[in-house]
XYZ file of C-alpha atoms in Angstrom:
193
model
C 140.861 -229.765 -43.321
C 143.212 -231.708 -45.575
C 142.728 -231.686 -49.336
C 141.417 -235.229 -49.751
C 138.874 -234.763 -46.961
C 137.744 -231.478 -48.508
C 137.219 -233.129 -51.885
C 135.457 -236.158 -50.402
C 133.141 -234.166 -48.136
C 132.155 -231.291 -50.434
C 128.529 -231.455 -51.559
C 126.360 -229.172 -53.637
C 123.750 -227.411 -51.519
C 120.750 -226.056 -53.430
C 119.722 -223.355 -50.921
C 122.221 -221.257 -49.029
C 121.735 -218.470 -46.509
C 123.649 -215.518 -45.076
C 126.372 -214.951 -44.354
C 128.100 -215.081 -47.680
C 131.870 -214.669 -47.789
C 132.841 -211.135 -46.823
C 135.211 -209.225 -49.150
C 138.363 -210.525 -47.442
C 137.076 -214.112 -47.456
C 135.991 -213.816 -51.088
C 139.465 -212.597 -52.007
C 140.959 -215.752 -50.438
C 138.476 -217.934 -52.351
C 139.226 -216.191 -55.642
C 142.978 -216.520 -55.030
C 142.392 -220.267 -54.706
C 140.320 -220.215 -57.905
C 143.052 -218.599 -59.969
C 145.627 -221.113 -58.742
C 144.001 -223.597 -61.141
C 146.074 -225.398 -63.769
C 146.379 -222.992 -66.682
C 148.115 -224.112 -69.884
C 150.270 -221.216 -71.056
C 149.470 -219.152 -67.955
C 146.922 -217.145 -69.938
C 144.453 -216.589 -67.088
C 141.436 -217.002 -69.379
C 138.896 -216.324 -66.635
C 136.719 -213.558 -65.296
C 134.534 -213.633 -62.211
C 131.415 -211.504 -61.875
C 130.310 -211.242 -58.229
C 126.596 -210.684 -57.695
C 125.237 -209.866 -54.231
C 122.561 -207.783 -52.528
C 120.244 -205.812 -54.802
C 122.192 -206.956 -57.856
C 120.522 -210.359 -57.385
C 117.111 -208.724 -57.924
C 118.402 -207.043 -61.087
C 119.777 -210.378 -62.292
C 116.417 -212.000 -61.504
C 114.673 -209.366 -63.616
C 117.049 -210.099 -66.489
C 116.524 -213.860 -66.063
C 112.734 -213.346 -66.191
C 112.993 -211.142 -69.293
C 115.169 -213.774 -70.991
C 112.642 -216.444 -69.997
C 109.786 -214.373 -71.487
C 111.790 -213.873 -74.678
C 112.550 -217.583 -74.952
C 109.022 -218.661 -74.029
C 106.548 -215.899 -74.976
C 103.619 -217.863 -73.538
C 105.162 -218.218 -70.062
C 102.700 -217.325 -67.329
C 103.381 -214.803 -64.576
C 103.999 -217.552 -62.000
C 106.718 -219.149 -64.094
C 108.402 -215.774 -64.685
C 108.200 -214.981 -60.973
C 109.861 -218.298 -60.173
C 112.617 -217.499 -62.675
C 113.126 -214.029 -61.182
C 113.633 -215.647 -57.757
C 116.475 -217.951 -58.892
C 119.284 -215.557 -57.841
C 117.928 -215.614 -54.284
C 118.906 -219.249 -53.768
C 122.086 -217.902 -52.159
C 123.361 -214.582 -50.843
C 126.190 -214.494 -53.398
C 126.603 -215.669 -56.963
C 129.870 -215.731 -58.848
C 129.432 -215.970 -62.609
C 132.513 -217.804 -63.856
C 133.369 -216.646 -67.370
C 135.820 -218.098 -69.867
C 137.491 -215.192 -71.630
C 139.733 -216.902 -74.188
C 143.085 -215.379 -75.028
C 144.351 -215.489 -78.621
C 148.000 -216.006 -79.479
C 148.154 -212.310 -80.446
C 146.864 -211.318 -76.993
C 148.914 -213.858 -75.047
C 151.809 -212.546 -73.006
C 153.949 -215.333 -74.431
C 152.549 -215.372 -77.974
C 151.500 -219.015 -77.604
C 148.396 -220.433 -79.212
C 146.559 -222.396 -76.545
C 143.429 -224.208 -77.782
C 140.101 -222.867 -76.566
C 139.332 -226.290 -75.088
C 142.416 -226.012 -72.839
C 141.387 -222.537 -71.751
C 137.841 -223.685 -71.020
C 139.250 -226.567 -68.958
C 141.352 -224.084 -66.954
C 138.248 -222.011 -66.187
C 136.324 -225.123 -65.121
C 139.234 -226.015 -62.830
C 139.095 -222.475 -61.383
C 135.379 -222.924 -60.659
C 136.105 -226.238 -58.925
C 138.902 -224.635 -56.897
C 136.480 -221.901 -55.843
C 133.907 -224.473 -54.765
C 136.480 -226.485 -52.807
C 137.925 -223.375 -51.180
C 134.431 -222.334 -50.120
C 133.892 -225.731 -48.482
C 137.316 -225.676 -46.822
C 136.523 -222.301 -45.250
C 133.079 -223.260 -43.961
C 130.836 -222.081 -46.796
C 128.518 -224.031 -49.037
C 128.202 -223.829 -52.792
C 126.445 -225.189 -55.809
C 127.611 -224.897 -59.389
C 124.702 -224.307 -61.727
C 124.638 -223.916 -65.478
C 121.633 -223.775 -67.787
C 120.440 -221.841 -70.779
C 120.575 -218.465 -68.978
C 124.320 -218.481 -69.629
C 123.613 -218.371 -73.370
C 120.670 -215.948 -73.294
C 121.529 -212.722 -75.151
C 119.722 -210.545 -72.579
C 121.713 -212.094 -69.722
C 124.997 -211.920 -71.598
C 124.387 -208.266 -72.490
C 123.425 -207.345 -68.917
C 126.637 -208.900 -67.581
C 128.767 -207.536 -70.433
C 129.817 -211.028 -71.541
C 131.642 -210.657 -74.851
C 130.766 -212.536 -78.014
C 133.858 -214.748 -77.693
C 133.306 -215.359 -73.973
C 131.367 -218.153 -72.309
C 129.642 -218.293 -68.945
C 130.959 -221.612 -67.616
C 128.636 -221.563 -64.636
C 126.979 -219.735 -61.800
C 128.619 -220.586 -58.494
C 126.144 -219.891 -55.698
C 127.884 -219.244 -52.364
C 126.671 -218.869 -48.805
C 126.198 -220.678 -45.536
C 124.617 -224.117 -45.376
C 121.403 -223.734 -43.332
C 121.490 -225.398 -39.912
C 119.936 -228.860 -40.018
C 120.505 -229.387 -43.747
C 120.955 -233.036 -44.598
C 123.578 -233.344 -47.271
C 122.990 -235.982 -49.921
C 125.295 -238.975 -49.920
C 127.734 -239.148 -52.775
C 126.771 -241.703 -55.381
C 129.242 -244.598 -55.160
C 131.661 -244.869 -58.050
C 132.801 -248.205 -59.372
C 136.360 -247.323 -60.383
C 136.636 -250.531 -62.386
C 133.908 -249.149 -64.656
C 135.716 -245.901 -65.383
C 139.447 -246.697 -65.091
C 141.485 -248.771 -67.512
C 145.202 -249.319 -67.753
C 146.712 -248.859 -71.159
C 149.773 -250.982 -71.564
């Protein structure tokens, strides 16, 4: 599949099934992720792969964070929250781990915004690579990324940021993918002369 076709045809799929990428396939996808544009070549990313029983543990942490955030939440709502990690057989938490000038291999100060953009580009590369190799994905965010219980469970440092949860797996047979919303380029592109 050529690059433009991959970009044009990729869609987010809310529910994914087994198989997920195997270790060798995941390595290829992560190699594509880290080929993202990276100002200063700082590699300000980390990827936390969550599969199997770890999804249940993550669901338990999500539910505990939900209960902490919303003490009046009923059991049904907490159960629904605990099930979120089972929307796919694999989740990759994409983490921005900013590098200071003192830590940088080249001593350069690269703004946090540039580093965050590099991590977002890595997440997009991962999503596109998954599509190109026959897998589906959906990039989710949400308040769980900021929840102290979740951050502690995943050992996300105080200066780090969970950019998103990339759910990976196989698109179920018979899934109808949503059409892409048409974009009026004239409404979003100007020429500065």
